[in-house]
Amino acid sequence: MKISVAVFSLILLAGVGHAESAQDLLQQGLAEVRGGDVDRGLSTLRRAAQLDPGNASILITLGLTAQEARRYDDARDALERALQRAPRSETALYNLAMVYEKLRDWSRARDAWTRFLALSPSSDLKEIAQRHVDRLE
C-alpha cells in the first residue's frame, strides 16, 4: 500500500513520526529532572544519547544525573562512553572516579584518579584527587 505525499505530510503534522533532536531531548530531560521527575528525566536523557551517541556532553549530563540519583551503574556506563568520545574530559573523569568508589571498584577508581591528576590544571582539584589516590593505595 502506497501512502501519498499529502497523507504522509498529515501524519507528520499530527505528530506521528515527529523527530525530536538530541538537544531538544537534552533540554526536556533536564527540565524533567529539575521538576522532580528523575526517572522520566533519565529516560529522556537516554533517548537523547541514543539519538546522538557521539555527543560527549549529553553522555556526561546523563552520567551526572544518574550519579545524583544514585544509579551508579548507569552513571558508570554513561561516563565511560563519554570518555571514549572525549578522553580528556576532566568532568567525566572526576565523576567516574567518584562513581567507581561508590561501586567499590577500588582499582578502577585509583586508575581514574591517576588519569585525572595527569589532566587537571587546578591545584585544588589535584589535591582532592591525590587524597583519593593515597586513600585507595
mmCIF file of C-alpha atoms in Angstrom:
data_model
loop_
_atom_site.group_PDB
_atom_site.id
_atom_site.type_symbol
_atom_site.label_atom_id
_atom_site.label_comp_id
_atom_site.label_asym_id
_atom_site.label_seq_id
_atom_site.Cartn_x
_atom_site.Cartn_y
_atom_site.Cartn_z
ATOM 1 C CA MET A 1 0.000 0.000 0.000
ATOM 2 C CA LYS A 2 1.393 3.357 -1.034
ATOM 3 C CA ILE A 3 0.952 6.434 1.105
ATOM 4 C CA SER A 4 0.523 9.641 -0.807
ATOM 5 C CA VAL A 5 2.727 12.619 -0.045
ATOM 6 C CA ALA A 6 -0.307 14.505 1.286
ATOM 7 C CA VAL A 7 -1.254 11.697 3.694
ATOM 8 C CA PHE A 8 2.363 11.319 4.815
ATOM 9 C CA SER A 9 2.536 15.065 5.465
ATOM 10 C CA LEU A 10 -0.643 14.904 7.547
ATOM 11 C CA ILE A 11 0.814 12.040 9.579
ATOM 12 C CA LEU A 12 3.944 14.070 10.249
ATOM 13 C CA LEU A 13 1.924 17.142 11.178
ATOM 14 C CA ALA A 14 -0.198 15.044 13.541
ATOM 15 C CA GLY A 15 2.954 14.145 15.450
ATOM 16 C CA VAL A 16 3.322 10.570 14.297
ATOM 17 C CA GLY A 17 6.941 10.135 13.353
ATOM 18 C CA HIS A 18 7.834 13.518 14.876
ATOM 19 C CA ALA A 19 11.596 13.663 15.023
ATOM 20 C CA GLU A 20 12.985 15.270 18.141
ATOM 21 C CA SER A 21 16.546 16.439 18.175
ATOM 22 C CA ALA A 22 19.005 15.219 20.759
ATOM 23 C CA GLN A 23 19.409 18.788 22.013
ATOM 24 C CA ASP A 24 15.627 19.137 22.444
ATOM 25 C CA LEU A 25 15.582 15.900 24.419
ATOM 26 C CA LEU A 26 18.548 17.045 26.496
ATOM 27 C CA GLN A 27 16.697 20.215 27.476
ATOM 28 C CA GLN A 28 13.480 18.303 28.112
ATOM 29 C CA GLY A 29 15.273 15.734 30.266
ATOM 30 C CA LEU A 30 16.952 18.412 32.349
ATOM 31 C CA ALA A 31 13.613 20.180 32.830
ATOM 32 C CA GLU A 32 12.023 16.918 33.963
ATOM 33 C CA VAL A 33 14.804 16.318 36.477
ATOM 34 C CA ARG A 34 14.565 19.905 37.759
ATOM 35 C CA GLY A 35 10.810 19.385 38.073
ATOM 36 C CA GLY A 36 11.407 16.379 40.318
ATOM 37 C CA ASP A 37 10.663 13.578 37.844
ATOM 38 C CA VAL A 38 14.113 11.992 37.850
ATOM 39 C CA ASP A 39 13.013 8.685 36.318
ATOM 40 C CA ARG A 40 11.368 10.395 33.377
ATOM 41 C CA GLY A 41 14.305 12.790 33.020
ATOM 42 C CA LEU A 42 16.799 9.939 32.911
ATOM 43 C CA SER A 43 14.684 8.157 30.320
ATOM 44 C CA THR A 44 14.589 11.291 28.184
ATOM 45 C CA LEU A 45 18.348 11.805 28.565
ATOM 46 C CA ARG A 46 18.914 8.192 27.485
ATOM 47 C CA ARG A 47 16.862 8.862 24.342
ATOM 48 C CA ALA A 48 18.978 11.962 23.656
ATOM 49 C CA ALA A 49 22.144 9.870 23.994
ATOM 50 C CA GLN A 50 20.711 7.264 21.611
ATOM 51 C CA LEU A 51 19.924 9.926 19.032
ATOM 52 C CA ASP A 52 23.401 11.419 19.228
ATOM 53 C CA PRO A 53 25.690 8.689 20.595
ATOM 54 C CA GLY A 54 28.849 10.640 19.770
ATOM 55 C CA ASN A 55 27.860 13.650 21.865
ATOM 56 C CA ALA A 56 30.045 13.541 24.970
ATOM 57 C CA SER A 57 28.164 16.443 26.589
ATOM 58 C CA ILE A 58 24.892 14.541 26.513
ATOM 59 C CA LEU A 59 26.586 11.439 27.902
ATOM 60 C CA ILE A 60 28.219 13.458 30.677
ATOM 61 C CA THR A 61 24.868 15.031 31.553
ATOM 62 C CA LEU A 62 23.269 11.584 31.634
ATOM 63 C CA GLY A 63 26.106 10.272 33.798
ATOM 64 C CA LEU A 64 25.985 13.156 36.265
ATOM 65 C CA THR A 65 22.205 12.918 36.526
ATOM 66 C CA ALA A 66 22.368 9.174 37.149
ATOM 67 C CA GLN A 67 25.115 9.748 39.711
ATOM 68 C CA GLU A 68 22.962 12.317 41.540
ATOM 69 C CA ALA A 69 20.104 9.806 41.516
ATOM 70 C CA ARG A 70 22.486 7.188 42.990
ATOM 71 C CA ARG A 71 22.138 4.979 39.950
ATOM 72 C CA TYR A 72 25.822 4.258 39.876
ATOM 73 C CA ASP A 73 25.820 1.501 37.251
ATOM 74 C CA ASP A 74 24.019 3.819 34.816
ATOM 75 C CA ALA A 75 26.344 6.663 35.738
ATOM 76 C CA ARG A 76 29.421 4.499 35.156
ATOM 77 C CA ASP A 77 28.181 3.346 31.752
ATOM 78 C CA ALA A 78 27.378 6.872 30.549
ATOM 79 C CA LEU A 79 30.621 8.383 31.840
ATOM 80 C CA GLU A 80 32.738 5.589 30.357
ATOM 81 C CA ARG A 81 31.059 6.175 26.991
ATOM 82 C CA ALA A 82 31.625 9.923 27.352
ATOM 83 C CA LEU A 83 35.335 9.338 27.935
ATOM 84 C CA GLN A 84 35.532 7.228 24.780
ATOM 85 C CA ARG A 85 34.374 10.314 22.879
ATOM 86 C CA ALA A 86 36.191 12.938 24.960
ATOM 87 C CA PRO A 87 39.137 11.227 26.700
ATOM 88 C CA ARG A 88 40.392 14.499 28.197
ATOM 89 C CA SER A 89 37.124 15.467 29.871
ATOM 90 C CA GLU A 90 38.035 16.336 33.449
ATOM 91 C CA THR A 91 34.360 16.429 34.441
ATOM 92 C CA ALA A 92 33.703 12.917 33.158
ATOM 93 C CA LEU A 93 36.892 11.520 34.651
ATOM 94 C CA TYR A 94 36.451 13.137 38.074
ATOM 95 C CA ASN A 95 32.887 11.904 38.382
ATOM 96 C CA LEU A 96 33.717 8.467 37.005
ATOM 97 C CA ALA A 97 36.371 8.103 39.714
ATOM 98 C CA MET A 98 33.751 9.007 42.330
ATOM 99 C CA VAL A 99 31.290 6.514 40.822
ATOM 100 C CA TYR A 100 33.904 3.751 40.858
ATOM 101 C CA GLU A 101 34.395 4.455 44.553
ATOM 102 C CA LYS A 102 30.644 4.226 45.166
ATOM 103 C CA LEU A 103 30.679 0.893 43.339
ATOM 104 C CA ARG A 104 33.684 -0.192 45.451
ATOM 105 C CA ASP A 105 35.748 -0.781 42.327
ATOM 106 C CA TRP A 106 38.920 0.405 44.018
ATOM 107 C CA SER A 107 41.342 -0.445 41.224
ATOM 108 C CA ARG A 108 39.391 1.441 38.568
ATOM 109 C CA ALA A 109 38.810 4.327 40.969
ATOM 110 C CA ARG A 110 42.552 4.633 41.589
ATOM 111 C CA ASP A 111 43.259 4.481 37.842
ATOM 112 C CA ALA A 112 40.646 7.167 37.120
ATOM 113 C CA TRP A 113 42.028 9.443 39.849
ATOM 114 C CA THR A 114 45.554 8.966 38.498
ATOM 115 C CA ARG A 115 44.397 9.856 34.980
ATOM 116 C CA PHE A 116 42.586 12.873 36.391
ATOM 117 C CA LEU A 117 45.753 14.022 38.172
ATOM 118 C CA ALA A 118 47.601 13.978 34.850
ATOM 119 C CA LEU A 119 44.938 16.160 33.205
ATOM 120 C CA SER A 120 43.783 18.697 35.750
ATOM 121 C CA PRO A 121 45.481 22.086 35.873
ATOM 122 C CA SER A 122 43.657 23.012 39.107
ATOM 123 C CA SER A 123 45.825 22.635 42.185
ATOM 124 C CA ASP A 124 42.740 22.348 44.428
ATOM 125 C CA LEU A 125 41.306 19.505 42.373
ATOM 126 C CA LYS A 126 44.690 17.817 42.157
ATOM 127 C CA GLU A 127 44.915 17.915 45.928
ATOM 128 C CA ILE A 128 41.493 16.265 46.229
ATOM 129 C CA ALA A 129 42.397 13.627 43.640
ATOM 130 C CA GLN A 130 45.731 12.915 45.340
ATOM 131 C CA ARG A 131 43.975 12.366 48.670
ATOM 132 C CA HIS A 132 41.686 9.824 46.973
ATOM 133 C CA VAL A 133 44.679 8.043 45.394
ATOM 134 C CA ASP A 134 46.519 7.957 48.712
ATOM 135 C CA ARG A 135 43.457 6.566 50.481
ATOM 136 C CA LEU A 136 42.995 3.863 47.836
ATOM 137 C CA GLU A 137 46.598 2.608 47.974
#
